[in-house]
Short mmCIF file of C-alpha atoms and ligand atoms in Angstrom, two decimals:
data_model
loop_
_atom_site.label_atom_id
_atom_site.label_comp_id
_atom_site.label_asym_id
_atom_site.label_seq_id
_atom_site.Cartn_x
_atom_site.Cartn_y
_atom_site.Cartn_z
CA MET X 20 60.50 90.65 110.20
CA LYS X 21 64.04 91.91 110.18
CA ILE X 22 66.33 89.49 108.94
CA SER X 23 69.97 89.53 107.63
CA VAL X 24 71.73 86.72 105.41
CA VAL X 25 75.40 86.85 105.96
CA GLY X 26 77.23 85.35 102.92
CA SER X 27 75.88 85.82 99.58
CA GLY X 28 76.77 83.32 97.48
CA GLY X 29 74.56 81.20 95.72
CA TRP X 30 72.66 79.45 98.55
CA GLY X 31 72.63 82.77 100.90
CA THR X 32 71.20 84.53 97.76
CA ALA X 33 68.60 81.90 96.91
CA LEU X 34 67.41 82.15 100.84
CA ALA X 35 67.51 85.96 100.88
CA LEU X 36 65.28 85.52 98.29
CA LEU X 37 63.04 83.21 99.65
CA LEU X 38 62.81 85.21 102.94
CA LEU X 39 62.15 88.73 100.77
CA GLU X 40 59.45 86.81 98.88
CA ASN X 41 57.87 85.67 102.28
CA GLY X 42 57.21 89.39 103.23
CA HIS X 43 60.57 89.73 105.49
CA GLU X 44 62.61 93.04 105.33
CA VAL X 45 65.94 91.25 104.20
CA THR X 46 69.48 92.19 104.03
CA LEU X 47 72.00 90.58 101.79
CA TRP X 48 75.70 90.83 103.08
CA SER X 49 78.63 90.47 101.12
CA TYR X 50 82.15 89.31 102.40
CA ALA X 51 83.85 90.71 99.34
CA GLU X 52 83.59 94.47 98.24
CA GLU X 53 83.76 93.13 94.52
CA GLU X 54 81.25 90.51 95.05
CA SER X 55 78.57 93.52 96.30
CA ARG X 56 79.46 95.55 93.22
CA ILE X 57 78.54 93.09 91.06
CA LEU X 58 75.25 92.31 92.89
CA CYS X 59 74.46 96.04 93.05
CA GLU X 60 75.13 96.83 89.41
CA THR X 61 73.43 94.12 87.75
CA ARG X 62 70.79 92.76 90.17
CA GLU X 63 71.79 89.17 89.60
CA ASN X 64 73.97 86.85 91.41
CA PRO X 65 76.46 84.81 88.82
CA MET X 66 75.88 81.77 90.78
CA LEU X 67 72.24 82.21 90.05
CA LYS X 68 72.19 82.94 86.13
CA GLY X 69 68.68 84.39 85.13
CA VAL X 70 67.13 84.94 88.90
CA ALA X 71 66.70 88.76 89.36
CA LEU X 72 67.20 90.40 92.95
CA PRO X 73 64.46 92.77 93.36
CA ALA X 74 64.65 96.36 94.54
CA GLY X 75 63.32 95.39 97.91
CA LEU X 76 66.43 92.95 98.81
CA GLY X 77 69.36 95.17 100.56
CA LEU X 78 72.60 94.72 99.52
CA THR X 79 75.78 95.63 101.80
CA THR X 80 79.06 94.78 102.96
CA ASP X 81 78.58 96.33 106.10
CA LEU X 82 77.99 93.73 108.98
CA SER X 83 76.13 96.26 111.31
CA CYS X 84 73.29 95.01 109.05
CA VAL X 85 72.27 92.37 111.43
CA ARG X 86 71.84 95.03 114.13
CA GLY X 87 67.97 94.77 115.08
CA CYS X 88 67.44 91.78 113.29
CA LYS X 89 65.33 88.69 115.28
CA ILE X 90 66.92 86.30 112.63
CA VAL X 91 70.61 86.12 111.53
CA VAL X 92 71.35 83.64 108.58
CA LEU X 93 74.83 82.19 108.23
CA ALA X 94 75.69 81.24 104.59
CA THR X 95 79.40 81.47 104.53
CA PRO X 96 81.43 78.44 103.32
CA SER X 97 82.06 75.90 106.52
CA PHE X 98 85.74 77.20 107.17
CA ALA X 99 84.14 80.94 107.53
CA VAL X 100 81.31 80.01 109.70
CA ARG X 101 83.18 80.54 113.06
CA SER X 102 85.14 83.46 112.15
CA THR X 103 81.94 85.18 110.75
CA ALA X 104 79.86 84.12 113.65
CA HIS X 105 82.99 86.02 116.21
CA ARG X 106 82.42 89.28 113.76
CA VAL X 107 78.63 88.95 114.01
CA ALA X 108 78.41 88.17 117.78
CA PRO X 109 78.99 91.78 119.50
CA LEU X 110 76.38 93.40 116.81
CA LEU X 111 73.38 90.86 117.90
CA ASP X 112 70.54 91.83 119.63
CA ALA X 113 69.40 90.06 122.79
CA GLU X 114 67.76 86.90 121.54
CA THR X 115 68.54 87.16 117.93
CA VAL X 116 68.19 83.49 116.55
CA LEU X 117 71.26 82.21 114.73
CA VAL X 118 70.46 79.91 111.55
CA SER X 119 73.52 77.84 109.95
CA VAL X 120 72.79 76.85 106.57
CA SER X 121 76.39 75.84 105.74
CA LYS X 122 77.02 72.37 105.46
CA GLY X 123 80.48 70.82 106.94
CA ILE X 124 82.05 70.07 109.80
CA GLU X 125 84.66 72.49 111.57
CA LYS X 126 88.29 71.28 110.83
CA GLU X 127 90.03 72.54 113.94
CA THR X 128 87.51 71.03 116.61
CA SER X 129 85.88 68.38 114.43
CA GLY X 130 82.54 69.96 115.93
CA THR X 131 79.55 70.79 114.10
CA LEU X 132 79.12 74.12 112.55
CA THR X 133 76.16 75.34 115.27
CA GLN X 134 78.21 74.30 117.99
CA ALA X 135 80.87 76.75 116.78
CA ILE X 136 78.32 79.53 116.26
CA GLN X 137 76.94 78.75 119.68
CA ALA X 138 80.53 79.22 121.26
CA GLU X 139 81.04 82.45 119.42
CA VAL X 140 77.75 83.99 120.24
CA GLY X 141 76.96 82.76 123.61
CA ALA X 142 74.24 80.76 124.92
CA GLU X 143 71.46 83.26 124.96
CA HIS X 144 71.46 83.26 121.29
CA PRO X 145 69.40 80.13 120.23
CA VAL X 146 70.76 78.36 116.93
CA VAL X 147 69.12 76.22 114.29
CA ALA X 148 70.54 74.24 111.50
CA LEU X 149 68.54 74.54 108.39
CA SER X 150 69.41 71.65 106.11
CA GLY X 151 67.74 69.29 103.42
CA PRO X 152 68.11 68.33 99.57
CA SER X 153 68.04 72.05 98.13
CA HIS X 154 69.79 73.18 95.56
CA ALA X 155 70.68 76.99 95.53
CA GLU X 156 70.06 77.09 91.77
CA GLU X 157 66.28 75.41 92.06
CA VAL X 158 65.33 77.12 95.36
CA GLY X 159 65.99 80.47 93.55
CA ARG X 160 63.75 79.58 90.59
CA GLY X 161 60.97 78.52 93.10
CA VAL X 162 61.32 74.70 92.64
CA PRO X 163 59.33 72.67 95.51
CA THR X 164 61.95 71.63 98.14
CA ALA X 165 61.49 70.16 101.32
CA VAL X 166 64.09 71.10 104.47
CA VAL X 167 64.69 70.39 108.37
CA SER X 168 65.05 73.37 110.75
CA ALA X 169 66.97 71.54 113.69
CA SER X 170 67.72 72.95 117.05
CA GLU X 171 67.69 72.01 120.66
CA ASP X 172 65.47 74.74 121.22
CA GLN X 173 62.25 74.01 120.02
CA GLY X 174 60.68 77.74 119.89
CA ALA X 175 63.84 78.62 117.90
CA ALA X 176 63.14 75.78 115.34
CA GLU X 177 59.67 76.76 115.11
CA LEU X 178 60.44 80.03 114.44
CA VAL X 179 62.73 79.44 111.55
CA GLN X 180 60.02 76.82 110.35
CA ASP X 181 57.37 79.38 110.09
CA VAL X 182 59.34 82.20 108.41
CA PHE X 183 61.18 80.13 105.81
CA MET X 184 57.60 78.07 104.97
CA SER X 185 56.29 78.61 102.00
CA PRO X 186 54.04 76.91 99.06
CA ARG X 187 57.24 76.13 97.21
CA PHE X 188 59.67 75.85 100.54
CA ARG X 189 58.13 73.01 102.99
CA VAL X 190 60.01 72.96 106.37
CA TYR X 191 60.07 70.07 108.80
CA ALA X 192 61.09 70.84 112.75
CA SER X 193 63.64 68.35 114.77
CA ASP X 194 65.63 68.15 117.52
CA ASP X 195 68.46 66.46 116.21
CA THR X 196 70.87 69.12 115.29
CA VAL X 197 73.77 66.79 115.78
CA GLY X 198 72.28 64.02 113.16
CA VAL X 199 70.97 66.80 110.62
CA GLU X 200 74.84 68.63 110.52
CA LEU X 201 76.55 65.52 110.30
CA ALA X 202 74.20 63.86 107.70
CA ALA X 203 74.50 67.39 105.86
CA ALA X 204 78.19 67.22 106.26
CA LEU X 205 78.97 63.64 105.27
CA LYS X 206 76.75 63.27 102.28
CA ASN X 207 79.38 65.65 100.49
CA VAL X 208 81.93 62.98 100.52
CA ILE X 209 79.85 60.33 99.19
CA ALA X 210 78.77 62.54 96.70
CA LEU X 211 82.24 63.10 95.82
CA CYS X 212 82.92 59.11 95.49
CA ALA X 213 79.53 58.77 93.39
CA GLY X 214 81.11 61.13 91.00
CA CYS X 215 84.20 59.55 90.91
CA CYS X 216 82.44 56.56 90.05
CA ASP X 217 80.97 58.47 87.33
CA GLY X 218 84.06 59.64 85.99
CA MET X 219 85.38 56.11 86.06
CA GLY X 220 82.48 54.74 83.82
CA CYS X 221 80.98 52.46 86.68
CA GLY X 222 77.03 51.82 86.39
CA ASP X 223 73.78 52.61 88.24
CA ASN X 224 74.46 49.25 90.59
CA THR X 225 78.08 50.58 91.83
CA LYS X 226 76.19 54.10 92.78
CA ALA X 227 73.21 52.80 94.17
CA ALA X 228 75.58 50.10 96.38
CA LEU X 229 78.03 53.47 97.40
CA MET X 230 75.02 55.51 98.35
CA THR X 231 73.47 52.90 100.46
CA ARG X 232 76.34 51.72 102.24
CA GLY X 233 77.48 55.45 102.49
CA LEU X 234 74.32 56.13 104.25
CA THR X 235 75.07 52.96 106.67
CA GLU X 236 78.46 54.76 107.62
CA ILE X 237 77.45 58.21 108.04
CA ALA X 238 74.58 56.95 110.25
CA ARG X 239 76.95 54.65 112.17
CA LEU X 240 79.11 57.83 112.98
CA GLY X 241 76.38 60.06 113.24
CA VAL X 242 74.24 58.00 115.88
CA ALA X 243 78.08 57.17 117.78
CA MET X 244 77.80 61.05 118.09
CA GLY X 245 74.75 61.53 119.75
CA GLY X 246 72.49 61.89 116.38
CA ARG X 247 69.00 59.92 115.93
CA LYS X 248 69.08 57.09 113.65
CA GLU X 249 65.99 58.09 112.18
CA THR X 250 67.36 61.27 111.04
CA PHE X 251 69.53 59.65 108.78
CA ALA X 252 66.39 58.13 106.66
CA GLY X 253 64.98 61.60 106.59
CA LEU X 254 65.38 64.82 104.36
CA ALA X 255 68.77 65.72 105.75
CA GLY X 256 69.89 62.21 105.50
CA VAL X 257 68.92 60.05 102.47
CA GLY X 258 67.14 63.14 100.80
CA ASP X 259 70.04 65.25 100.68
CA LEU X 260 72.42 62.06 99.66
CA ILE X 261 70.09 61.42 96.91
CA VAL X 262 70.49 65.14 95.43
CA THR X 263 73.70 65.16 95.72
CA CYS X 264 74.88 62.03 94.48
CA THR X 265 72.42 62.11 91.33
CA SER X 266 72.69 65.91 90.32
CA MET X 267 74.97 67.94 87.85
CA HIS X 268 74.01 70.89 90.28
CA SER X 269 76.25 69.10 92.93
CA ARG X 270 79.87 70.54 92.69
CA ASN X 271 80.87 67.65 95.03
CA ARG X 272 79.42 65.41 92.59
CA ARG X 273 81.28 67.30 89.60
CA CYS X 274 84.52 67.56 91.36
CA GLY X 275 84.44 63.67 91.75
CA ILE X 276 83.72 63.08 87.98
CA LEU X 277 86.96 64.96 87.28
CA ILE X 278 89.12 62.92 89.96
CA GLY X 279 87.45 59.73 88.22
CA LYS X 280 88.54 60.94 84.66
CA GLY X 281 92.33 61.32 86.24
CA THR X 282 92.30 64.87 87.41
CA PRO X 283 94.49 65.28 90.52
CA PRO X 284 92.04 65.99 93.15
CA GLU X 285 93.55 69.26 94.28
CA GLN X 286 93.20 70.38 90.52
CA ALA X 287 89.58 69.38 90.26
CA VAL X 288 88.92 71.52 93.67
CA LYS X 289 90.29 74.38 92.03
CA GLU X 290 88.46 73.63 88.39
CA ILE X 291 85.24 73.63 90.23
CA GLY X 292 85.88 77.13 91.07
CA ALA X 293 83.47 76.96 94.31
CA VAL X 294 83.77 75.60 97.46
CA VAL X 295 83.60 71.96 97.34
CA GLU X 296 82.61 71.14 101.06
CA GLY X 297 83.19 67.39 100.54
CA TYR X 298 86.59 67.48 100.11
CA TYR X 299 87.22 69.06 103.54
CA ALA X 300 84.82 66.87 105.11
CA ALA X 301 86.71 63.84 103.79
CA ALA X 302 89.44 64.74 106.20
CA ASN X 303 87.09 65.45 109.19
CA ALA X 304 85.38 62.23 108.21
CA LYS X 305 88.43 60.29 108.69
CA ALA X 306 89.30 62.03 111.94
CA LEU X 307 86.31 61.58 113.46
CA ALA X 308 85.97 58.01 112.82
CA ASP X 309 89.57 57.47 113.78
CA LYS X 310 88.40 59.27 117.08
CA MET X 311 85.30 57.52 117.99
CA GLY X 312 86.53 54.22 116.83
CA VAL X 313 83.70 53.75 114.12
CA GLU X 314 84.11 52.21 110.78
CA MET X 315 83.66 54.23 107.80
CA PRO X 316 85.12 52.20 104.61
CA ILE X 317 84.04 54.62 102.03
CA ALA X 318 85.19 58.03 103.83
CA ALA X 319 88.44 56.31 104.48
CA ALA X 320 88.92 55.39 100.91
CA ALA X 321 88.02 59.00 99.87
CA TYR X 322 90.73 60.36 102.28
CA GLU X 323 93.06 58.25 100.60
CA VAL X 324 92.23 59.38 97.22
CA LEU X 325 91.79 63.12 98.08
CA TYR X 326 94.91 63.78 100.29
CA HIS X 327 97.25 60.67 99.45
CA GLY X 328 97.11 60.64 95.22
CA LYS X 329 95.49 56.66 95.98
CA ASP X 330 94.38 55.38 92.53
CA PRO X 331 90.41 55.31 92.53
CA HIS X 332 90.09 52.19 90.78
CA ALA X 333 92.49 50.39 93.01
CA VAL X 334 90.67 51.73 96.14
CA LEU X 335 87.33 50.61 94.49
CA THR X 336 88.64 46.72 94.16
CA GLU X 337 89.84 47.22 97.99
CA LEU X 338 86.40 48.32 98.82
CA MET X 339 84.73 45.41 96.85
CA THR X 340 87.10 42.49 97.95
CA ARG X 341 86.75 43.69 101.96
CA GLU X 342 86.09 40.61 104.44
CA LYS X 343 82.36 39.56 103.92
CA LYS X 344 79.74 41.11 106.03
CA HIS X 345 76.34 40.90 107.59
CA GLU X 346 74.18 43.68 105.87
CA ILE X 347 72.47 44.35 109.08
CA GLU X 348 75.41 44.22 111.94
CA ASP X 349 73.31 42.37 114.66
CA SER X 350 72.03 39.97 112.47
CA TRP X 351 71.24 36.56 113.99
CA VAL X 352 72.55 38.11 117.62
N1 LIG Q 4 74.72 76.52 96.63
C1 LIG Q 4 73.88 75.30 97.29
O1 LIG Q 4 72.89 74.87 96.76
C2 LIG Q 4 74.03 74.90 98.97
C3 LIG Q 4 72.65 74.46 99.35
C4 LIG Q 4 72.38 73.88 100.60
C5 LIG Q 4 73.97 74.40 101.62
N2 LIG Q 4 75.04 75.08 101.13
C6 LIG Q 4 76.22 75.20 101.88
O2 LIG Q 4 76.28 76.57 101.86
C7 LIG Q 4 77.37 77.22 102.01
C8 LIG Q 4 77.63 78.42 101.02
O3 LIG Q 4 77.63 77.44 99.65
P1 LIG Q 4 77.27 78.64 98.59
O4 LIG Q 4 77.01 77.80 97.54
O5 LIG Q 4 76.70 79.81 98.68
O6 LIG Q 4 78.86 78.74 98.56
P2 LIG Q 4 79.42 79.92 97.18
O7 LIG Q 4 80.68 79.42 96.71
O8 LIG Q 4 78.35 80.20 96.26
O9 LIG Q 4 79.48 81.20 97.82
C9 LIG Q 4 80.50 81.17 99.26
C10 LIG Q 4 80.41 82.81 99.65
O10 LIG Q 4 81.43 82.72 100.93
C11 LIG Q 4 81.80 84.12 101.02
N3 LIG Q 4 83.33 83.76 101.47
C12 LIG Q 4 84.22 83.67 101.12
N4 LIG Q 4 85.15 83.52 101.91
C13 LIG Q 4 84.61 84.11 103.17
C14 LIG Q 4 85.13 84.48 104.47
N5 LIG Q 4 86.32 84.25 104.73
N6 LIG Q 4 84.28 84.64 105.35
C15 LIG Q 4 83.16 85.04 105.13
N7 LIG Q 4 82.55 84.71 103.82
C16 LIG Q 4 83.56 84.50 102.91
C17 LIG Q 4 81.97 84.30 99.08
O11 LIG Q 4 82.35 85.51 99.15
C18 LIG Q 4 80.73 83.78 98.61
O12 LIG Q 4 79.93 84.99 98.77
C19 LIG Q 4 78.32 75.75 102.13
O13 LIG Q 4 78.55 75.40 103.25
C20 LIG Q 4 77.50 74.86 101.18
O14 LIG Q 4 77.64 73.53 101.52
C21 LIG Q 4 74.68 75.15 99.48
#
């Protein structure tokens, strides 16, 4: 099958290699001429050191590579998803399926990324979100990984499942696009907080509490927005949360560690040198929680640290000394 991957960062490249290995005809599109030149000359992506790009992988900066493709994978940072979909839209064949693999919430609309793509490409193109615990560095090396292919369109979700499935990349299909995408975007906020705890020298207890309560509030917002509760206990939910909060591959966690050690947030984001989606998602989470009237104390605390320079130590004390609660909200009712 002819497939284009639009966005040649670490994730787009790892997925392009996986699709190539699965026997598809794959072209990887780069946003920047310089990025494409490096890929062509070295046959390696600096984000995936030691992983060779085989001669069979097409490399281009010409977006017309999407013409004639049955599937187009969008793998840009979340802020560029709508503009990229807008550029791609007039070049698509009828019924081309779009796959969003970015993790974020659109800043301007507070909508999901598949909603932004759908608005740009039109209703005739099914849109799928592919998400789960999946570091590019590991998928690029063929480390066994499992993810979710989510769409309201069952045929499209299952097509994407078939196309990506391999003995080292297992794909589950889901109809809960909203839940999968919100889980993917919001866990990055919790990963930033987890890194922050590590940077401040907190222990395993603190991180476990943060992850558990973080998932609770992610699910609270997700369900309020139409997602299914079970999705948050699945690969795109707790699965991705575990991997992002515990791994040094996670740039969100690494950014949080710098902040926890005292680096100002904006400088920490710059030092990471690649997109830190959790930084932007924290602002989206705050806006969405306010709009939906959903309580998200950890996301609100992250927002204060990231955007108002509040001291993470003070924020941690405030979180620990909030009014007492029942763990399960409807206990004894
Ligand atoms: N890296 C991972 O392990 C991983 C795993 C799953 C999901 N994701 C998600 O995939 C998305 C991309 O992540 P990545 O790791 O590949 O990022 P990256 O920082 O490695 O690369 C980002 C790519 O986007 C391109 N880009 C920058 N500005 C652009 C613009 N205005 N228009 C179009 N393209 C532009 C860059 O040239 C670069 O190729 C993110 O949303 C991320 O959360 C990443």
